[in-house]
Amino acid sequence: MIVTTDHGPVRELRLDRPPANALSPELITALTAAVQAAPGEGARALVISGAPGMLSAGLDVPYLLTLDRPAIREVWRSFYAMLRSLASSPVPIAAAITGHAPAGGAVISIFCDYRVMAEGEFKIGLNEVQVGIPLPPVILEALKRLVGPYRAERLAVGATLLPGAEALRIGMVDELAPGDQVVARAVEWCQRLLAFPPEAMTETRRRARADLAGLFDEAGEAELDLVAGNWFSRETQDALRALVERLAKRKG
């Protein structure tokens, strides 16, 4: 579910779980393992990409609705571990947002160092509230770090999906590029960082991102209990099942 391509010292990790790169437990675990293993295998920077038109549609809700409470808690534990691997990576990570990036797709990009998004009609945002999921605290804090507290409040509470131009204007993404150049531009950004004296760049980056990585030191078992408990509230379950019904009708 992860296709690896090395562009010199920059390793691309492409999500490959058709049709929408929905984040199943297996894909979450695979991405975490790939991010953690890359530096030891010689990669000096990473690019996370998706399929043309879609980075990731977010969590695999139809499958997750079949799981019981302990299993859902483990999914969230794995999801947090994936985000922590991005936040605390010793090498820079650029998100190549190759298309739509709602919910979990946007979350992955928020925890990367840099974001290049495809031009066009694609949308990005945290629309969890729309489907009945209270935004987890760690993710809300990371969004605040990226766009500021007030704008994060408006985006999160309003479940807003933004077109690329607006996402660029407010700083949710750093660059727009034609769809067929998104990965190349993300690789170029990584290469620019790697041209600097490595110890100076690495130590400065570590200090600059310490607050992001530190969010996970504060998020303990109580936060996992909270997030898993929210998943099983009547409101959330009803909203998620309605979402699955809408998706099934579209396929039909």
Short mmCIF file of C-alpha atoms in Angstrom, two decimals, residues 121-251:
data_model
loop_
_atom_site.label_atom_id
_atom_site.label_comp_id
_atom_site.label_asym_id
_atom_site.label_seq_id
_atom_site.Cartn_x
_atom_site.Cartn_y
_atom_site.Cartn_z
CA GLU A 121 -10.81 22.13 -8.40
CA PHE A 122 -9.36 20.15 -5.52
CA LYS A 123 -10.29 20.82 -1.89
CA ILE A 124 -8.46 20.45 1.41
CA GLY A 125 -9.72 20.76 4.95
CA LEU A 126 -10.78 19.21 8.22
CA ASN A 127 -14.45 18.38 7.72
CA GLU A 128 -14.70 15.95 10.64
CA VAL A 129 -17.50 17.92 12.35
CA GLN A 130 -19.66 17.52 9.25
CA VAL A 131 -19.55 13.74 9.62
CA GLY A 132 -20.06 13.77 13.38
CA ILE A 133 -16.48 13.49 14.66
CA PRO A 134 -15.24 16.07 17.18
CA LEU A 135 -11.79 17.13 16.00
CA PRO A 136 -9.21 15.34 18.18
CA PRO A 137 -7.23 17.73 20.43
CA VAL A 138 -3.79 16.96 18.94
CA ILE A 139 -5.05 17.68 15.43
CA LEU A 140 -6.75 20.92 16.47
CA GLU A 141 -3.53 22.13 18.14
CA ALA A 142 -1.51 21.29 15.03
CA LEU A 143 -3.99 23.23 12.89
CA LYS A 144 -3.67 26.23 15.23
CA ARG A 145 0.10 26.05 14.87
CA LEU A 146 -0.23 26.16 11.09
CA VAL A 147 -2.87 28.84 10.49
CA GLY A 148 -3.35 30.56 13.85
CA PRO A 149 -5.98 30.04 16.60
CA TYR A 150 -8.84 32.12 15.21
CA ARG A 151 -8.61 30.77 11.67
CA ALA A 152 -8.22 27.24 12.99
CA GLU A 153 -11.42 27.70 15.00
CA ARG A 154 -13.33 28.88 11.94
CA LEU A 155 -12.02 26.04 9.76
CA ALA A 156 -12.52 23.28 12.33
CA VAL A 157 -15.92 24.31 13.71
CA GLY A 158 -17.19 25.07 10.22
CA ALA A 159 -15.88 21.79 8.74
CA THR A 160 -14.54 23.90 5.88
CA LEU A 161 -13.07 22.42 2.72
CA LEU A 162 -10.95 25.01 0.93
CA PRO A 163 -9.93 25.33 -2.72
CA GLY A 164 -6.18 25.42 -3.25
CA ALA A 165 -5.94 29.17 -3.83
CA GLU A 166 -7.64 29.93 -0.51
CA ALA A 167 -5.60 27.28 1.31
CA LEU A 168 -2.46 28.96 -0.05
CA ARG A 169 -3.66 32.41 0.98
CA ILE A 170 -4.16 31.43 4.63
CA GLY A 171 -1.05 29.26 4.85
CA MET A 172 -2.68 25.84 4.99
CA VAL A 173 -0.54 24.93 1.98
CA ASP A 174 2.75 26.51 0.95
CA GLU A 175 2.69 26.21 -2.82
CA LEU A 176 0.41 25.35 -5.75
CA ALA A 177 1.64 23.47 -8.82
CA PRO A 178 0.21 21.78 -11.91
CA GLY A 179 -0.92 18.27 -11.05
CA ASP A 180 1.87 16.56 -12.95
CA GLN A 181 4.51 18.68 -11.21
CA VAL A 182 3.39 18.41 -7.58
CA VAL A 183 5.77 15.60 -6.64
CA ALA A 184 8.69 17.20 -8.49
CA ARG A 185 8.14 20.51 -6.70
CA ALA A 186 7.99 18.75 -3.35
CA VAL A 187 11.23 16.95 -4.16
CA GLU A 188 12.82 20.27 -5.17
CA TRP A 189 11.85 21.82 -1.85
CA CYS A 190 13.52 18.95 -0.02
CA GLN A 191 16.62 19.28 -2.16
CA ARG A 192 16.91 22.98 -1.30
CA LEU A 193 17.01 22.12 2.39
CA LEU A 194 19.53 19.37 1.83
CA ALA A 195 21.88 21.85 0.15
CA PHE A 196 22.38 23.63 3.49
CA PRO A 197 25.05 22.56 6.00
CA PRO A 198 23.29 19.48 7.40
CA GLU A 199 23.94 19.87 11.11
CA ALA A 200 22.78 23.49 11.17
CA MET A 201 19.62 22.69 9.19
CA THR A 202 18.78 19.58 11.20
CA GLU A 203 19.24 21.17 14.62
CA THR A 204 17.31 24.32 13.69
CA ARG A 205 14.49 22.22 12.25
CA ARG A 206 14.38 20.06 15.38
CA ARG A 207 14.04 23.13 17.59
CA ALA A 208 11.44 24.72 15.33
CA ARG A 209 9.26 21.58 15.37
CA ALA A 210 9.74 20.66 19.03
CA ASP A 211 6.34 22.10 19.92
CA LEU A 212 4.63 19.96 17.27
CA ALA A 213 6.36 16.77 18.37
CA GLY A 214 5.69 17.70 21.98
CA LEU A 215 1.93 17.58 21.47
CA PHE A 216 2.17 13.81 21.68
CA ASP A 217 3.93 13.92 25.03
CA GLU A 218 0.88 15.72 26.38
CA ALA A 219 -1.65 13.43 24.67
CA GLY A 220 -1.84 10.41 26.96
CA GLU A 221 -4.24 7.54 27.46
CA ALA A 222 -6.99 9.93 28.55
CA GLU A 223 -6.99 11.56 25.13
CA LEU A 224 -7.25 8.20 23.39
CA ASP A 225 -10.16 7.33 25.70
CA LEU A 226 -11.81 10.61 24.78
CA VAL A 227 -11.38 10.18 21.03
CA ALA A 228 -12.52 6.55 21.05
CA GLY A 229 -15.46 7.44 23.28
CA ASN A 230 -16.54 10.19 20.90
CA TRP A 231 -16.53 7.67 18.04
CA PHE A 232 -19.23 5.62 19.78
CA SER A 233 -21.55 8.47 20.71
CA ARG A 234 -25.02 8.15 19.21
CA GLU A 235 -24.62 11.38 17.23
CA THR A 236 -21.30 10.32 15.72
CA GLN A 237 -22.48 6.82 14.85
CA ASP A 238 -25.64 8.15 13.22
CA ALA A 239 -23.70 10.71 11.17
CA LEU A 240 -21.08 8.18 10.08
CA ARG A 241 -23.69 5.62 9.03
CA ALA A 242 -25.51 8.29 7.04
CA LEU A 243 -22.19 9.08 5.34
CA VAL A 244 -21.69 5.44 4.43
CA GLU A 245 -25.21 5.29 2.98
CA ARG A 246 -24.52 8.35 0.82
CA LEU A 247 -21.26 6.82 -0.42
CA ALA A 248 -23.03 3.56 -1.27
CA LYS A 249 -25.69 5.40 -3.28
CA ARG A 250 -22.99 7.23 -5.27
CA LYS A 251 -21.34 3.92 -6.14
#
